[in-house]
């Protein structure tokens, strides 16, 4: 069957009459940097969200008091599976394994990225700044293109906690984001590599856009460590884009989503046990068969909050994480798989990230 | 209970290694169903008209080839796929979640869409009646430059390379006529047609379109007498796009005055994918450095969908 794909590859490369307007996947997604713990738990845990997830997971999560997280750096690389397969193919001179190299640059995802952020929390208010840059592959098939995006989000939020009797409490919060992104006009992968090798101009133009968006969240805390949460994400104004090369202007609307979560987090001696089930994008569940793809769940165990082990499933794709914390220093290694195609199972990509930060 | 936990853990780890979805692996969530959106179009062509494949190719290139229809045709045929359609097909067949068995079962599945069946039969009828004309017309688009004893060595080399390429394309077309067209023509006698038949036919239409489009753009006339371009030290199977561009620019600069030759299109659209294929299959044994077409022959003949 790979041979058939090769034929299609030839055809797609050979034919010269094809042309279509290009819309980057980068335009239709907002920059939502979430914590490594959240990712390692299968992108679940809105009901037990950590402080650092106030901006993009649950704005009611951060509570009272003061804390400072600065600086936080994260480096991530995708497509490990394909890279290994390609290397094996090159060593063994195996055509089928080498075919996998074609998949490295397919799918709408970061091939490699560097992320930096800083947060400050003071008595219910918080300010968060995040930035990410990297190499982004765009498009689902082998004819993918590549660009260099820079994404910035500045968030300002507030939450309030209402205490009730018998360990019940309700936290509500909201956060506003100013989002900015700019990316180089995507170019064909082979042209990009050649331009780089030959030290030719890589950037023909820049597309940039900005908007303001809001998230809302409410968390109901119950006795024995149970909690439940409801969040509304990406209540957003259209992103206004501009192409610096052609001066063309256009707007892209961002769909909002509603998520529900049920969580458990409790201390048992030196251990902290946690688990959560999240139902994401609730109003886009079309029928019973796709319900599972909207279901994220995960769990974790921490020892004195210094060592943590986490795992989860995001829409059926596994994720793992390992945390090490010493005084003010914390590092987190996480591995996760996510779908980069419009259909689940078509083009999953793996991603490994290393995050380091100082935590006060 | 322990067994269930072990089982789930194994599935969890396997899914991580294979990049597969746990729910799909456990069979508790449905995969997107395999389907083809056929590029069907309706055509009415009178006998003797030269727009035999206008509908099929979506452009007028074939009119220049003067391929006339031997008899009236009215009905559905396949047209060349758009980029989106072609990509959708590539993505579906390349999707990680389907096993070889699932793909094979899908390809063996009987076609139920009436328009697709009619389009296949229509296409088969056209190819049956016009196969030789189509092939000879494509060949006629490829003028073979004759060798001139007065030419310098570098010029001779260039022409030799080009002539060899043209010969290869001619051979490819002869092979294609037999290996690609005949199975489709045989569909006329088939009682039931499958998704695989539809894909085979669709690919053939796309291939013809690709060849015609590329060759039409070449328009080679006479190589300039003073040309000093040489392919002698270039391994075209490992050429980069930048090198290709540079080479093409040099060739075009050399040839600009006497003929508006666009070898770039030839190189880009015919050599590059073949070179790409050769890189994948490590078939770099051609003596003169040009990529061999053997890979394509093999692939075309082995696509028994």
Coordinates of N, CA, C and O in Angstrom, one line a residue, chain A residues 1-22 81-82 89-90 92-96 98-103 106 139-144 188 190-191 194-195 197-198 200 287 289 292-297 311-320 335-337 339 341-350, chain B residues 11-13 15-24 28-35 57-59 61 80-84 86-98 100 103-104 107 199 202-204 206-211 213-214 217 240-243 265 268-270 272-274 276-277 279-282 296 298-300 302-303 305:
Chain A
X1 N 0.8 -1.2 0.0 CA 0.0 0.0 0.0 C 0.9 1.3 0.0 O 0.5 2.3 -0.6
X2 N 2.0 1.1 0.6 CA 2.9 2.3 0.6 C 3.3 2.7 -0.9 O 3.5 3.8 -1.2
X3 N 3.3 1.7 -1.7 CA 3.6 1.9 -3.1 C 2.6 2.8 -3.8 O 2.8 3.7 -4.6
X4 N 1.3 2.5 -3.4 CA 0.2 3.4 -3.9 C 0.4 4.8 -3.4 O 0.2 5.8 -4.2
X5 N 0.8 4.9 -2.2 CA 1.0 6.3 -1.6 C 2.1 7.0 -2.4 O 2.1 8.2 -2.7
X6 N 3.1 6.2 -2.8 CA 4.2 6.8 -3.5 C 3.7 7.3 -4.9 O 4.1 8.4 -5.3
X7 N 2.8 6.5 -5.5 CA 2.2 7.0 -6.7 C 1.5 8.3 -6.5 O 1.7 9.3 -7.3
X8 N 0.8 8.4 -5.5 CA 0.1 9.6 -5.2 C 1.1 10.7 -5.0 O 0.9 11.9 -5.4
X9 N 2.1 10.4 -4.3 CA 3.2 11.4 -4.0 C 3.7 11.9 -5.4 O 3.9 13.1 -5.6
X10 N 4.0 11.0 -6.3 CA 4.5 11.4 -7.6 C 3.5 12.4 -8.2 O 3.9 13.5 -8.7
X11 N 2.3 11.9 -8.2 CA 1.3 12.7 -8.9 C 1.2 14.1 -8.3 O 1.1 15.1 -9.0
X12 N 1.2 14.2 -6.9 CA 1.0 15.5 -6.3 C 2.2 16.4 -6.6 O 2.1 17.6 -6.7
X13 N 3.4 15.8 -6.8 CA 4.6 16.6 -7.1 C 4.6 16.9 -8.6 O 5.1 18.0 -9.0
X14 N 4.2 16.0 -9.4 CA 4.3 16.1 -10.8 C 3.4 17.2 -11.4 O 3.7 18.1 -12.1
X15 N 2.1 17.1 -10.9 CA 1.1 18.0 -11.5 C 1.4 19.4 -11.2 O 1.6 19.8 -10.0
X16 N 1.3 20.3 -12.2 CA 1.7 21.7 -12.0 C 0.4 22.6 -12.0 O 0.5 23.7 -11.7
X17 N -0.7 22.0 -12.3 CA -1.9 22.9 -12.4 C -2.6 23.2 -11.1 O -3.4 24.0 -11.0
X18 N -2.2 22.4 -10.1 CA -2.8 22.6 -8.8 C -2.5 23.9 -8.2 O -1.3 24.3 -8.1
X19 N -3.4 24.6 -7.7 CA -3.2 25.8 -6.8 C -4.4 26.0 -6.0 O -5.5 25.8 -6.4
X20 N -4.2 26.4 -4.8 CA -5.3 26.6 -3.9 C -4.9 27.7 -2.9 O -3.8 27.9 -2.5
X21 N -5.9 28.5 -2.5 CA -5.6 29.5 -1.5 C -5.1 28.8 -0.2 O -5.6 27.8 0.2
X22 N -4.2 29.5 0.5 CA -3.6 28.8 1.7 C -4.1 29.5 3.0 O -4.0 30.7 3.1
X81 N 9.0 9.6 17.3 CA 8.8 8.3 16.7 C 9.2 8.2 15.2 O 9.9 7.3 14.8
X82 N 8.9 9.3 14.5 CA 9.2 9.4 13.1 C 10.7 9.6 12.9 O 11.3 9.0 11.9
X89 N 15.6 3.7 9.0 CA 15.5 3.5 7.6 C 16.8 3.8 6.9 O 17.2 3.1 5.9
X90 N 17.4 4.9 7.3 CA 18.7 5.3 6.7 C 19.8 4.3 6.9 O 20.6 4.0 6.0
X92 N 19.3 1.0 7.8 CA 19.0 -0.3 7.2 C 18.7 -0.2 5.7 O 18.4 -1.2 5.1
X93 N 18.7 1.0 5.2 CA 18.3 1.3 3.8 C 17.0 0.7 3.5 O 16.8 0.0 2.5
X94 N 16.0 0.9 4.4 CA 14.7 0.4 4.3 C 13.7 1.5 3.7 O 13.5 2.5 4.4
X95 N 13.2 1.2 2.5 CA 12.4 2.3 1.9 C 11.1 2.6 2.7 O 10.7 3.7 2.8
X96 N 10.5 1.5 3.2 CA 9.3 1.8 4.0 C 9.5 2.6 5.2 O 8.7 3.5 5.5
X98 N 11.9 4.7 5.6 CA 12.3 6.0 5.1 C 11.0 6.8 4.7 O 11.0 8.1 4.8
X99 N 10.0 6.1 4.3 CA 8.8 6.8 3.9 C 8.2 7.6 5.1 O 7.6 8.6 4.9
X100 N 8.5 7.1 6.3 CA 8.1 7.8 7.5 C 8.7 9.2 7.6 O 8.1 10.0 8.3
X101 N 9.8 9.4 7.0 CA 10.5 10.7 7.1 C 9.6 11.7 6.4 O 9.6 12.9 6.7
X102 N 8.7 11.3 5.5 CA 7.8 12.2 4.8 C 6.8 12.7 5.8 O 6.2 13.8 5.7
X103 N 6.5 11.9 6.9 CA 5.5 12.3 7.8 C 6.0 13.2 8.9 O 5.3 13.8 9.6
X106 N 4.6 16.6 8.3 CA 3.2 16.7 8.1 C 2.5 16.9 9.4 O 3.0 16.7 10.5
X139 N -0.2 21.7 7.6 CA -0.8 20.9 6.5 C -0.8 19.5 6.9 O 0.1 19.0 7.7
X140 N -1.7 18.7 6.3 CA -1.9 17.4 6.8 C -1.2 16.3 6.0 O -0.9 15.2 6.4
X141 N -0.9 16.6 4.7 CA -0.3 15.6 3.9 C 1.2 15.9 3.7 O 1.8 16.7 4.3
X142 N 1.8 15.1 2.8 CA 3.2 15.2 2.6 C 3.6 16.5 2.0 O 4.8 16.8 2.0
X143 N 2.7 17.2 1.4 CA 3.0 18.5 0.8 C 3.0 19.6 1.8 O 2.6 20.7 1.5
X144 N 3.4 19.3 3.0 CA 3.3 20.3 4.1 C 4.3 21.4 3.9 O 5.2 21.3 3.2
X188 N 7.3 25.7 1.3 CA 7.4 24.3 1.1 C 8.6 23.8 1.9 O 9.6 24.4 1.9
X190 N 10.9 21.4 1.4 CA 12.2 21.3 0.7 C 12.8 22.6 0.4 O 14.0 22.8 0.5
X191 N 12.0 23.6 0.0 CA 12.5 24.9 -0.3 C 13.1 25.5 1.0 O 14.1 26.2 0.9
X194 N 16.5 23.9 1.7 CA 17.5 24.3 0.7 C 17.9 25.8 1.0 O 19.1 26.1 0.9
X195 N 16.9 26.6 1.3 CA 17.2 28.0 1.6 C 18.1 28.1 2.8 O 19.1 28.9 2.8
X197 N 20.2 25.7 3.9 CA 21.6 25.2 3.6 C 22.4 26.2 2.8 O 23.5 26.4 3.0
X198 N 21.7 26.8 1.8 CA 22.4 27.7 0.9 C 22.4 29.2 1.4 O 22.8 30.1 0.7
X200 N 20.2 31.3 1.9 CA 19.4 32.2 1.2 C 18.3 32.8 2.1 O 18.1 32.3 3.2
X287 N -22.3 13.0 18.5 CA -23.1 11.8 18.8 C -22.3 10.9 19.7 O -21.1 11.2 20.1
X289 N -20.7 8.2 19.5 CA -19.5 7.6 19.0 C -18.3 8.5 19.3 O -17.1 8.0 19.4
X292 N -16.0 9.8 23.5 CA -14.8 9.4 24.1 C -13.6 10.3 23.7 O -12.7 10.5 24.5
X293 N -13.7 10.8 22.5 CA -12.6 11.7 22.0 C -12.6 13.0 22.7 O -11.7 13.8 22.6
X294 N -13.7 13.3 23.4 CA -13.8 14.5 24.2 C -13.5 14.3 25.7 O -13.6 15.2 26.5
X295 N -13.1 13.0 26.0 CA -12.9 12.7 27.4 C -11.4 12.6 27.7 O -10.7 11.8 27.1
X296 N -11.0 13.4 28.6 CA -9.6 13.4 29.1 C -9.6 12.9 30.5 O -10.4 13.4 31.3
X297 N -8.7 12.0 30.9 CA -8.6 11.7 32.3 C -7.2 11.4 32.6 O -6.4 11.0 31.8
X311 N 0.2 10.5 34.8 CA -0.1 9.8 33.5 C -1.6 10.1 33.2 O -2.4 10.5 34.1
X312 N -1.9 9.9 31.9 CA -3.3 10.2 31.5 C -3.6 9.9 30.1 O -2.7 9.4 29.4
X313 N -4.8 10.1 29.7 CA -5.3 9.9 28.3 C -6.0 11.1 27.9 O -6.9 11.6 28.5
X314 N -5.5 11.7 26.8 CA -6.2 12.8 26.2 C -6.9 12.4 24.9 O -6.3 12.1 23.9
X315 N -8.2 12.2 25.0 CA -9.0 11.8 23.9 C -8.5 10.4 23.4 O -8.7 10.1 22.2
X316 N -7.9 9.6 24.2 CA -7.4 8.3 23.9 C -5.9 8.2 23.6 O -5.4 7.2 23.4
X317 N -5.2 9.4 23.7 CA -3.8 9.4 23.5 C -3.1 9.5 24.8 O -3.3 10.4 25.6
X318 N -2.1 8.6 25.1 CA -1.4 8.6 26.4 C -0.5 9.7 26.6 O 0.0 10.3 25.6
X319 N -0.2 10.0 27.8 CA 0.8 11.0 28.2 C 1.4 10.6 29.6 O 0.7 9.9 30.4
X320 N 2.6 11.0 29.8 CA 3.3 10.7 31.0 C 4.1 12.0 31.5 O 4.3 12.8 30.7
X335 N 5.9 13.6 28.3 CA 5.8 13.0 27.0 C 4.3 12.9 26.7 O 3.5 12.4 27.5
X336 N 3.9 13.3 25.5 CA 2.5 13.2 25.2 C 2.3 13.0 23.7 O 3.2 13.3 22.9
X337 N 1.1 12.5 23.4 CA 0.8 12.3 22.0 C -0.5 13.1 21.7 O -1.4 13.2 22.5
X339 N -3.3 14.6 18.4 CA -3.7 14.4 17.0 C -3.4 15.7 16.3 O -3.8 16.8 16.7
X341 N -4.3 15.8 12.9 CA -5.2 15.8 11.7 C -6.6 16.2 12.2 O -6.9 16.2 13.4
X342 N -7.5 16.4 11.3 CA -8.9 16.7 11.7 C -9.6 15.4 12.2 O -10.6 15.5 12.8
X343 N -9.1 14.2 11.8 CA -9.7 13.0 12.3 C -8.8 12.3 13.3 O -7.6 12.2 13.1
X344 N -9.4 11.8 14.3 CA -8.6 11.1 15.4 C -8.0 9.8 14.8 O -8.7 9.0 14.1
X345 N -6.8 9.6 15.0 CA -6.1 8.4 14.5 C -5.4 8.6 13.2 O -4.5 7.7 12.8
X346 N -5.6 9.7 12.5 CA -5.0 9.8 11.2 C -3.5 10.2 11.3 O -2.7 9.7 10.6
X347 N -3.2 11.2 12.1 CA -1.8 11.7 12.1 C -1.4 12.1 13.5 O -1.1 13.3 13.7
X348 N -1.3 11.1 14.4 CA -0.9 11.5 15.8 C 0.6 11.8 15.8 O 1.4 11.1 15.1
X349 N 1.0 12.7 16.6 CA 2.4 13.1 16.8 C 2.7 13.0 18.3 O 1.9 13.4 19.1
X350 N 4.0 12.6 18.6 CA 4.4 12.6 19.9 C 5.3 13.8 20.2 O 5.8 14.4 19.3
Chain B
X11 N -1.7 -2.0 26.8 CA -2.3 -1.2 25.7 C -1.8 0.2 25.8 O -1.5 0.8 24.8
X12 N -1.7 0.8 27.0 CA -1.3 2.1 27.2 C 0.2 2.3 26.7 O 0.4 3.2 25.9
X13 N 1.0 1.4 27.0 CA 2.4 1.5 26.5 C 2.5 1.2 25.0 O 3.3 1.9 24.3
X15 N 0.3 1.8 22.8 CA -0.2 2.9 22.1 C 0.8 4.0 22.1 O 0.9 4.8 21.1
X16 N 1.6 4.2 23.1 CA 2.6 5.2 23.2 C 3.7 4.9 22.1 O 4.2 5.8 21.5
X17 N 4.1 3.6 22.0 CA 5.1 3.3 21.1 C 4.6 3.4 19.7 O 5.4 3.8 18.8
X18 N 3.4 3.0 19.4 CA 2.9 3.0 18.1 C 2.2 4.2 17.6 O 1.7 4.4 16.5
X19 N 2.1 5.2 18.5 CA 1.3 6.4 18.3 C -0.1 6.2 17.9 O -0.6 6.8 17.0
X20 N -0.7 5.2 18.6 CA -2.1 4.9 18.2 C -3.0 5.3 19.4 O -2.6 5.6 20.5
X21 N -4.3 5.4 19.0 CA -5.3 5.9 20.0 C -5.8 4.7 20.8 O -6.2 3.6 20.3
X22 N -5.7 4.8 22.2 CA -6.1 3.7 23.1 C -7.5 3.3 22.8 O -7.8 2.1 22.8
X23 N -8.4 4.2 22.7 CA -9.8 3.9 22.6 C -10.0 3.1 21.3 O -10.8 2.1 21.2
X24 N -9.3 3.5 20.2 CA -9.5 2.8 18.9 C -8.8 1.4 19.0 O -9.3 0.4 18.4
X28 N -13.3 0.5 21.4 CA -14.5 1.1 22.0 C -14.8 2.5 21.4 O -15.8 3.2 21.8
X29 N -14.0 2.9 20.5 CA -14.3 4.2 19.8 C -14.2 4.0 18.3 O -13.3 3.2 17.8
X30 N -15.1 4.5 17.5 CA -15.1 4.3 16.1 C -14.0 5.1 15.4 O -13.7 6.3 15.8
X31 N -13.4 4.5 14.3 CA -12.5 5.3 13.5 C -13.4 6.0 12.4 O -14.5 5.6 12.1
X32 N -12.8 7.0 11.9 CA -13.5 7.7 10.7 C -13.6 6.6 9.6 O -12.6 5.9 9.3
X33 N -14.8 6.5 9.1 CA -14.9 5.5 8.0 C -14.2 5.8 6.8 O -14.1 7.0 6.4
X34 N -13.6 4.8 6.2 CA -12.9 5.0 4.9 C -13.8 5.3 3.8 O -14.9 4.6 3.6
X35 N -13.5 6.3 3.1 CA -14.4 6.7 1.9 C -13.7 7.4 0.9 O -12.6 8.1 1.1
X57 N -9.5 16.2 -17.9 CA -8.3 16.9 -17.4 C -8.6 18.2 -16.8 O -7.7 18.8 -16.1
X58 N -9.8 18.7 -17.1 CA -10.1 20.0 -16.5 C -9.3 21.2 -17.1 O -9.3 22.3 -16.6
X59 N -8.7 20.9 -18.3 CA -8.1 22.0 -19.0 C -8.1 21.7 -20.5 O -8.6 20.6 -20.9
X61 N -5.6 21.3 -22.6 CA -4.3 20.9 -23.2 C -4.4 19.9 -24.3 O -3.7 19.9 -25.2
X80 N -9.6 14.9 -13.5 CA -8.4 14.9 -12.6 C -8.8 15.5 -11.3 O -9.6 16.5 -11.2
X81 N -8.2 15.0 -10.2 CA -8.5 15.5 -8.9 C -7.9 16.9 -8.6 O -6.9 17.2 -9.1
X82 N -8.6 17.6 -7.8 CA -8.1 18.9 -7.3 C -7.1 18.6 -6.3 O -7.0 17.4 -5.8
X83 N -6.3 19.6 -5.9 CA -5.3 19.4 -4.9 C -5.9 18.9 -3.6 O -5.4 18.0 -2.9
X84 N -7.0 19.5 -3.2 CA -7.7 19.1 -2.0 C -8.1 17.6 -2.0 O -8.0 16.9 -1.0
X86 N -6.9 15.2 -3.9 CA -5.8 14.4 -3.9 C -5.2 14.3 -2.5 O -4.8 13.2 -2.1
X87 N -5.1 15.4 -1.8 CA -4.6 15.4 -0.4 C -5.4 14.5 0.5 O -4.9 13.8 1.3
X88 N -6.8 14.7 0.3 CA -7.7 13.9 1.2 C -7.5 12.4 1.0 O -7.4 11.7 2.0
X89 N -7.3 12.0 -0.2 CA -7.0 10.6 -0.5 C -5.7 10.1 0.1 O -5.6 9.1 0.7
X90 N -4.7 11.0 -0.1 CA -3.3 10.7 0.5 C -3.4 10.5 2.0 O -2.9 9.6 2.5
X91 N -4.1 11.5 2.6 CA -4.2 11.5 4.1 C -4.9 10.2 4.5 O -4.5 9.6 5.5
X92 N -6.0 9.9 3.8 CA -6.8 8.7 4.3 C -6.0 7.4 4.2 O -5.9 6.6 5.1
X93 N -5.3 7.2 3.0 CA -4.6 6.0 2.9 C -3.3 5.9 3.8 O -2.9 4.9 4.2
X94 N -2.8 7.1 4.1 CA -1.6 7.2 4.9 C -1.9 7.2 6.4 O -1.0 7.3 7.2
X95 N -3.2 7.2 6.7 CA -3.7 7.4 8.1 C -3.1 6.3 9.0 O -3.1 5.1 8.6
X96 N -2.6 6.6 10.1 CA -2.0 5.7 11.0 C -3.0 4.6 11.6 O -2.6 3.5 11.9
X97 N -4.2 5.0 11.7 CA -5.2 4.2 12.4 C -5.7 3.0 11.6 O -6.3 2.1 12.2
X98 N -5.4 3.0 10.3 CA -5.9 1.8 9.5 C -4.8 0.8 9.3 O -3.7 1.1 8.9
X100 N -3.2 -2.6 7.3 CA -3.1 -3.0 5.9 C -4.4 -3.8 5.5 O -4.9 -3.6 4.4
X103 N -7.3 -1.5 5.0 CA -7.2 -0.8 3.7 C -7.6 -1.7 2.6 O -8.3 -1.4 1.7
X104 N -7.0 -2.9 2.6 CA -7.2 -3.9 1.6 C -8.7 -4.3 1.5 O -9.3 -4.4 0.4
X107 N -10.5 -1.5 -0.2 CA -10.2 -1.5 -1.6 C -11.0 -2.6 -2.4 O -11.3 -2.4 -3.5
X199 N -9.9 3.9 -7.5 CA -8.6 4.6 -7.2 C -7.6 4.4 -8.3 O -7.0 5.3 -8.8
X202 N -8.7 6.6 -11.1 CA -8.5 8.0 -10.7 C -7.0 8.4 -10.8 O -6.6 9.4 -11.3
X203 N -6.1 7.5 -10.4 CA -4.7 7.7 -10.4 C -4.2 7.8 -11.9 O -3.4 8.6 -12.2
X204 N -4.8 7.0 -12.7 CA -4.4 7.0 -14.1 C -4.8 8.4 -14.8 O -4.0 9.0 -15.5
X206 N -5.2 11.2 -13.2 CA -4.3 12.2 -12.6 C -2.9 12.1 -13.3 O -2.3 13.1 -13.5
X207 N -2.4 10.9 -13.5 CA -1.1 10.7 -14.1 C -1.0 11.3 -15.5 O -0.1 12.0 -15.9
X208 N -2.1 11.0 -16.3 CA -2.1 11.6 -17.7 C -2.1 13.1 -17.6 O -1.4 13.8 -18.3
X209 N -2.9 13.6 -16.7 CA -3.0 15.1 -16.6 C -1.7 15.6 -16.2 O -1.2 16.7 -16.7
X210 N -1.0 15.0 -15.2 CA 0.3 15.5 -14.8 C 1.3 15.5 -15.9 O 2.1 16.4 -16.1
X211 N 1.3 14.4 -16.7 CA 2.3 14.3 -17.8 C 2.0 15.4 -18.8 O 2.9 16.1 -19.3
X213 N 0.4 18.2 -18.5 CA 0.6 19.5 -18.0 C 2.1 19.9 -18.0 O 2.5 21.0 -18.4
X214 N 2.9 18.9 -17.6 CA 4.3 19.1 -17.6 C 5.0 19.2 -18.9 O 5.7 20.2 -19.2
X217 N 4.4 22.3 -20.9 CA 5.2 23.5 -20.5 C 6.6 23.5 -21.0 O 7.3 24.5 -20.9
X240 N 19.6 19.2 -5.0 CA 18.7 20.0 -4.2 C 17.9 21.0 -5.0 O 18.3 21.2 -6.2
X241 N 16.9 21.5 -4.4 CA 16.1 22.4 -5.2 C 16.9 23.7 -5.6 O 16.7 24.2 -6.7
X242 N 17.7 24.1 -4.7 CA 18.5 25.3 -5.0 C 19.5 25.0 -6.1 O 19.6 25.9 -7.0
X243 N 20.1 23.8 -6.1 CA 21.0 23.5 -7.2 C 20.2 23.4 -8.5 O 20.7 23.8 -9.6
X265 N 10.6 23.5 -16.1 CA 9.4 22.7 -15.8 C 9.6 21.2 -16.0 O 9.2 20.4 -15.2
X268 N 11.8 20.2 -13.0 CA 11.1 20.2 -11.7 C 10.0 19.2 -11.6 O 9.8 18.5 -10.6
X269 N 9.3 19.1 -12.7 CA 8.1 18.2 -12.6 C 8.3 16.8 -13.0 O 7.5 15.9 -12.7
X270 N 9.3 16.5 -13.7 CA 9.6 15.1 -14.1 C 10.8 14.5 -13.4 O 10.7 13.4 -12.8
X272 N 12.5 15.8 -10.6 CA 12.5 15.9 -9.1 C 11.8 14.7 -8.5 O 12.3 14.1 -7.6
X273 N 10.5 14.5 -8.8 CA 9.8 13.4 -8.2 C 10.5 12.0 -8.4 O 10.5 11.2 -7.5
X274 N 11.0 11.9 -9.6 CA 11.7 10.6 -9.9 C 13.0 10.5 -9.1 O 13.3 9.4 -8.5
X276 N 13.4 11.9 -6.3 CA 12.9 11.6 -4.9 C 12.6 10.2 -4.7 O 13.0 9.6 -3.7
X277 N 12.0 9.6 -5.7 CA 11.7 8.1 -5.6 C 13.0 7.3 -5.6 O 13.1 6.4 -4.8
X279 N 15.8 8.2 -4.5 CA 16.4 8.3 -3.2 C 15.8 7.4 -2.2 O 16.4 6.8 -1.4
X280 N 14.5 7.3 -2.3 CA 13.8 6.4 -1.4 C 14.1 4.9 -1.6 O 14.3 4.2 -0.7
X281 N 14.2 4.6 -2.8 CA 14.5 3.1 -3.1 C 15.9 2.8 -3.4 O 16.3 1.7 -3.7
X282 N 16.8 3.9 -3.3 CA 18.2 3.7 -3.6 C 18.5 3.1 -4.9 O 19.4 2.2 -5.1
X296 N 9.6 3.6 -11.4 CA 8.2 3.9 -11.8 C 7.5 2.7 -12.4 O 6.4 2.3 -12.1
X298 N 8.1 -0.4 -12.0 CA 7.9 -1.4 -11.0 C 6.7 -1.0 -10.2 O 5.8 -1.8 -9.9
X299 N 6.7 0.3 -9.8 CA 5.6 0.7 -8.9 C 4.3 0.6 -9.6 O 3.3 0.1 -9.1
X300 N 4.3 1.1 -10.9 CA 3.0 1.1 -11.6 C 2.5 -0.3 -11.8 O 1.3 -0.6 -11.7
X302 N 3.1 -2.9 -10.0 CA 2.8 -3.6 -8.8 C 1.6 -3.0 -8.0 O 1.3 -3.6 -6.9
X303 N 1.0 -2.0 -8.5 CA -0.1 -1.4 -7.8 C -1.3 -2.3 -8.1 O -2.1 -1.9 -9.0
X305 N -4.3 -2.8 -6.8 CA -5.2 -2.5 -5.8 C -6.6 -3.2 -6.0 O -6.9 -3.6 -7.1

